[in-house]
Tab-separated table of C-alpha atoms in Angstrom:
chain	number	residue	atom	x	y	z
J	1	MET	CA	135.495	140.235	87.201
J	2	SER	CA	132.794	138.285	89.005
J	3	GLN	CA	130.413	140.552	90.742
J	4	SER	CA	127.450	139.864	93.088
J	5	VAL	CA	124.170	141.780	93.945
J	6	THR	CA	121.888	141.636	96.749
J	7	MET	CA	118.158	141.094	96.045
J	8	GLN	CA	115.264	141.341	98.546
J	9	VAL	CA	112.480	138.875	98.596
J	10	ILE	CA	109.495	141.261	98.575
J	11	ALA	CA	106.807	138.801	98.680
J	12	ARG	CA	105.825	134.891	98.647
J	13	ILE	CA	103.352	133.122	96.608
J	14	HIS	CA	100.542	130.829	98.268
J	15	SER	CA	99.697	128.139	95.728
J	16	ASP	CA	98.111	124.551	95.748
J	17	PHE	CA	101.498	123.088	95.101
J	18	PRO	CA	103.543	121.991	98.321
J	19	ALA	CA	105.990	120.202	96.182
J	20	LYS	CA	107.513	120.538	92.886
J	21	PHE	CA	106.026	117.250	91.223
J	22	GLY	CA	103.037	118.160	89.123
J	23	ILE	CA	103.622	122.089	88.655
J	24	PRO	CA	102.973	123.085	85.123
J	25	ARG	CA	106.118	123.495	83.104
J	26	GLN	CA	105.093	127.026	82.231
J	27	SER	CA	102.862	129.800	83.397
J	28	GLY	CA	99.561	130.216	81.796
J	29	LEU	CA	99.198	126.426	80.767
J	30	VAL	CA	96.378	125.958	83.312
J	31	ASP	CA	94.410	129.088	83.789
J	32	ALA	CA	92.072	127.673	86.378
J	33	LEU	CA	94.915	127.449	88.972
J	34	LYS	CA	94.511	130.227	91.645
J	35	ALA	CA	97.163	131.657	93.739
J	36	THR	CA	97.949	134.714	96.066
J	37	VAL	CA	101.040	137.038	96.121
J	38	VAL	CA	101.516	138.062	99.702
J	39	PHE	CA	104.082	141.019	100.375
J	40	GLU	CA	106.622	140.668	103.111
J	41	PRO	CA	105.893	143.127	106.087
J	42	GLU	CA	108.147	145.881	104.891
J	43	TYR	CA	106.520	145.906	101.502
J	44	ARG	CA	102.882	146.011	102.482
J	45	ASN	CA	102.305	149.630	101.458
J	46	PRO	CA	99.104	150.114	99.385
J	47	GLU	CA	100.905	152.925	97.528
J	48	ALA	CA	103.245	150.319	95.943
J	49	VAL	CA	100.543	148.566	93.945
J	50	ARG	CA	98.610	151.854	93.038
J	51	GLY	CA	97.392	151.523	89.453
J	52	LEU	CA	98.285	147.822	89.148
J	53	GLU	CA	94.547	146.819	89.092
J	54	GLY	CA	94.370	148.365	85.609
J	55	TYR	CA	96.523	145.531	84.137
J	56	SER	CA	95.120	141.964	83.178
J	57	HIS	CA	98.594	140.291	83.610
J	58	ILE	CA	101.644	140.897	85.407
J	59	TRP	CA	105.288	139.332	85.453
J	60	LEU	CA	106.497	137.758	88.630
J	61	LEU	CA	110.449	137.601	89.042
J	62	TRP	CA	111.137	134.781	91.639
J	63	GLN	CA	113.690	132.276	92.922
J	64	PHE	CA	114.004	128.684	92.154
J	65	SER	CA	114.336	128.237	95.904
J	66	GLU	CA	114.544	124.445	95.608
J	67	ALA	CA	117.192	124.373	93.023
J	68	VAL	CA	119.774	126.892	94.580
J	69	ARG	CA	123.379	125.084	94.390
J	70	GLU	CA	126.988	126.000	94.243
J	71	GLY	CA	128.450	126.185	90.658
J	72	TRP	CA	126.660	125.807	87.453
J	73	SER	CA	126.729	123.843	84.221
J	74	PRO	CA	126.810	125.178	80.701
J	75	THR	CA	124.289	122.426	79.598
J	76	VAL	CA	121.324	120.931	81.121
J	77	ARG	CA	119.002	117.846	80.378
J	78	PRO	CA	115.478	119.176	79.366
J	79	PRO	CA	112.853	116.552	80.645
J	80	ARG	CA	110.862	117.271	77.517
J	81	LEU	CA	113.559	115.817	75.529
J	82	GLY	CA	113.686	112.600	77.292
J	83	GLY	CA	116.295	113.637	79.873
J	84	ASN	CA	119.079	112.337	77.800
J	85	THR	CA	119.839	115.090	75.303
J	86	ARG	CA	121.887	118.157	76.588
J	87	MET	CA	121.157	121.656	75.578
J	88	GLY	CA	122.739	124.989	76.625
J	89	VAL	CA	121.419	126.360	79.788
J	90	PHE	CA	120.371	129.634	78.222
J	91	ALA	CA	118.329	127.771	75.628
J	92	THR	CA	116.204	126.205	78.485
J	93	ARG	CA	114.196	127.282	81.306
J	94	SER	CA	115.756	124.650	83.531
J	95	PRO	CA	115.972	125.979	87.399
J	96	PHE	CA	119.492	124.843	87.308
J	97	ARG	CA	121.090	128.219	86.109
J	98	PRO	CA	123.919	130.506	87.317
J	99	ASN	CA	121.433	132.419	89.031
J	100	ALA	CA	118.376	130.498	90.067
J	101	ILE	CA	115.685	132.890	88.864
J	102	GLY	CA	112.450	132.345	87.345
J	103	LEU	CA	110.005	134.662	85.303
J	104	SER	CA	106.289	134.000	84.981
J	105	SER	CA	103.632	135.917	83.249
J	106	VAL	CA	100.245	135.311	85.141
J	107	GLN	CA	96.839	136.811	84.996
J	108	LEU	CA	95.966	139.309	87.622
J	109	ASP	CA	92.542	138.582	88.971
J	110	GLY	CA	92.416	141.124	91.588
J	111	VAL	CA	94.263	143.375	94.078
J	112	GLU	CA	92.817	142.934	97.592
J	113	GLN	CA	93.468	145.405	100.544
J	114	HIS	CA	93.727	142.851	103.265
J	115	PRO	CA	93.415	144.380	106.889
J	116	LYS	CA	96.281	142.372	108.130
J	117	LEU	CA	98.349	141.387	105.184
J	118	GLY	CA	98.310	144.691	103.189
J	119	PRO	CA	97.807	144.551	99.597
J	120	VAL	CA	97.282	140.934	98.248
J	121	LEU	CA	97.474	140.025	94.510
J	122	HIS	CA	95.255	137.283	93.381
J	123	VAL	CA	96.640	135.540	90.260
J	124	CYS	CA	95.668	132.741	87.877
J	125	GLY	CA	97.878	130.561	85.877
J	126	ALA	CA	101.011	130.547	88.049
J	127	ASP	CA	103.534	127.772	87.742
J	128	LEU	CA	105.192	128.431	91.461
J	129	MET	CA	105.443	126.178	94.325
J	130	ASP	CA	103.865	127.168	97.435
J	131	GLY	CA	106.116	129.549	99.486
J	132	THR	CA	108.330	130.524	96.594
J	133	PRO	CA	110.231	133.876	97.261
J	134	ILE	CA	109.363	136.717	94.752
J	135	PHE	CA	111.971	139.308	93.957
J	136	ASP	CA	109.771	141.818	91.946
J	137	VAL	CA	106.283	142.288	90.397
J	138	LYS	CA	106.057	144.049	86.971
J	139	PRO	CA	103.214	145.037	84.762
J	140	TYR	CA	102.682	142.988	81.433
J	141	LEU	CA	102.510	145.252	78.440
J	142	PRO	CA	100.816	143.616	75.577
J	143	TYR	CA	102.026	145.885	72.875
J	144	THR	CA	105.618	144.939	73.703
J	145	ASP	CA	105.632	141.858	75.664
J	146	ALA	CA	103.578	139.791	73.261
J	147	HIS	CA	105.121	138.315	70.058
J	148	PRO	CA	102.600	135.889	68.315
J	149	GLN	CA	104.823	135.103	65.588
J	150	ALA	CA	107.798	134.059	67.820
J	151	THR	CA	109.351	130.632	67.456
J	152	GLY	CA	109.641	128.299	70.184
J	153	GLY	CA	112.780	126.353	69.504
J	154	PHE	CA	112.494	122.640	70.724
J	155	ALA	CA	109.820	123.665	73.533
J	156	LEU	CA	106.303	122.692	73.122
J	157	SER	CA	104.410	125.467	71.430
J	158	SER	CA	100.805	124.594	72.532
J	159	LYS	CA	98.860	124.973	75.747
J	160	GLU	CA	96.302	122.137	74.513
J	161	ALA	CA	95.966	119.236	76.810
J	162	VAL	CA	98.492	116.628	76.404
J	163	LEU	CA	96.394	113.818	78.146
J	164	SER	CA	92.838	113.028	78.344
J	165	VAL	CA	91.924	112.643	81.898
J	166	ASP	CA	89.667	109.813	83.350
J	167	PHE	CA	88.612	111.140	86.715
J	168	PRO	CA	85.874	109.025	88.214
J	169	GLN	CA	83.053	110.884	89.692
J	170	ALA	CA	83.062	109.668	92.964
J	171	LEU	CA	86.838	110.584	93.320
J	172	LEU	CA	86.215	114.016	91.599
J	173	HIS	CA	83.522	114.702	94.173
J	174	ALA	CA	86.011	114.086	96.931
J	175	VAL	CA	87.792	117.243	95.754
J	176	ALA	CA	86.782	120.717	96.867
J	177	PRO	CA	84.697	122.342	93.971
J	178	GLU	CA	87.016	125.199	93.837
J	179	HIS	CA	89.999	122.982	93.337
J	180	ARG	CA	88.575	120.493	90.696
J	181	GLU	CA	89.151	122.394	87.473
J	182	GLY	CA	92.621	123.352	88.343
J	183	LEU	CA	93.526	119.707	89.295
J	184	VAL	CA	92.038	118.467	85.961
J	185	GLY	CA	93.920	120.921	84.062
J	186	VAL	CA	97.366	119.937	85.775
J	187	LEU	CA	96.858	116.300	85.147
J	188	SER	CA	95.883	116.831	81.481
J	189	GLN	CA	99.346	118.722	81.180
J	190	ASP	CA	101.030	115.248	82.028
J	191	PRO	CA	102.773	116.019	85.352
J	192	ARG	CA	105.161	113.202	84.977
J	193	PRO	CA	108.854	114.057	84.367
J	194	GLY	CA	109.306	113.762	80.537
J	195	TYR	CA	111.632	110.698	80.978
J	196	GLN	CA	109.182	108.652	82.934
J	197	ASN	CA	106.712	106.476	80.750
J	198	THR	CA	106.020	103.170	82.528
J	199	PRO	CA	102.717	101.951	81.908
J	200	GLY	CA	100.852	100.756	84.912
J	201	ARG	CA	102.966	102.689	87.412
J	202	ILE	CA	101.207	104.499	90.089
J	203	TYR	CA	102.203	108.333	90.514
J	204	LYS	CA	101.494	110.359	93.348
J	205	MET	CA	101.011	114.114	93.313
J	206	SER	CA	100.126	116.566	96.106
J	207	PHE	CA	97.739	119.293	95.344
J	208	ALA	CA	95.605	121.721	97.441
J	209	GLY	CA	95.765	119.328	100.381
J	210	TYR	CA	95.066	115.993	98.516
J	211	GLU	CA	97.335	113.250	97.461
J	212	VAL	CA	96.217	112.142	93.894
J	213	HIS	CA	97.237	108.792	92.617
J	214	PHE	CA	97.201	108.195	88.918
J	215	THR	CA	98.496	106.059	86.057
J	216	VAL	CA	99.037	106.835	82.506
J	217	GLU	CA	98.453	104.577	79.379
J	218	GLY	CA	99.184	105.926	76.002
J	219	SER	CA	97.342	109.204	76.013
J	220	ARG	CA	95.132	108.756	78.752
J	221	LEU	CA	95.732	109.482	82.434
J	222	THR	CA	93.397	107.692	84.938
J	223	VAL	CA	92.742	108.985	88.562
J	224	ARG	CA	92.992	105.947	90.831
J	225	ARG	CA	92.814	107.368	94.466
J	226	VAL	CA	92.304	110.754	96.096
J	227	ILE	CA	93.410	111.018	99.675
J	228	PRO	CA	92.609	114.112	101.645
J	229	GLY	CA	95.318	115.612	103.517
């Protein structure tokens, strides 16, 4: 018998990604990315986060708000497999699921008691689009949540850079200093869909109020233009 439950949006994240293109495929791939979790008005009680500052990492349970759709498919086409190979939806982290729910482990950089917004969580390494609704926040427990010997199936098993990034100094200096490391980290992870590999094609990515144009040749990404928003 099919059942449904109601979940409340307790918070929203504010990140440097206004669109899906360019968001890291997993949390923790680019530690330099900064974001804030701002609770909805009815959940802005400082007591709700008492003790959270003692944890270095937290789990965010959130909604793939741009992927909500009617119905579901038992198989999906992971971009990292070229977009043509089908795998079981429960063997992937695809956003197209029976319930469009995501789970991310992020570093907790601090808990701020904001005079108007209440408790605000400062996090690093998030893979969420700006404005993404969050259903829950839980502490990460290293003695149970970490499994160093776990196998990764067909997914990539390293957070090392995929591409080397050629970012001309004149263009890099057009980016605010606090966003440079994060932007370079995102570009090094190859923000293109896995099935797109056209040498000479100019790709455009929005990040932190900038539009970044780049090309990819082999294992090198070259930034061609940076346009402030």
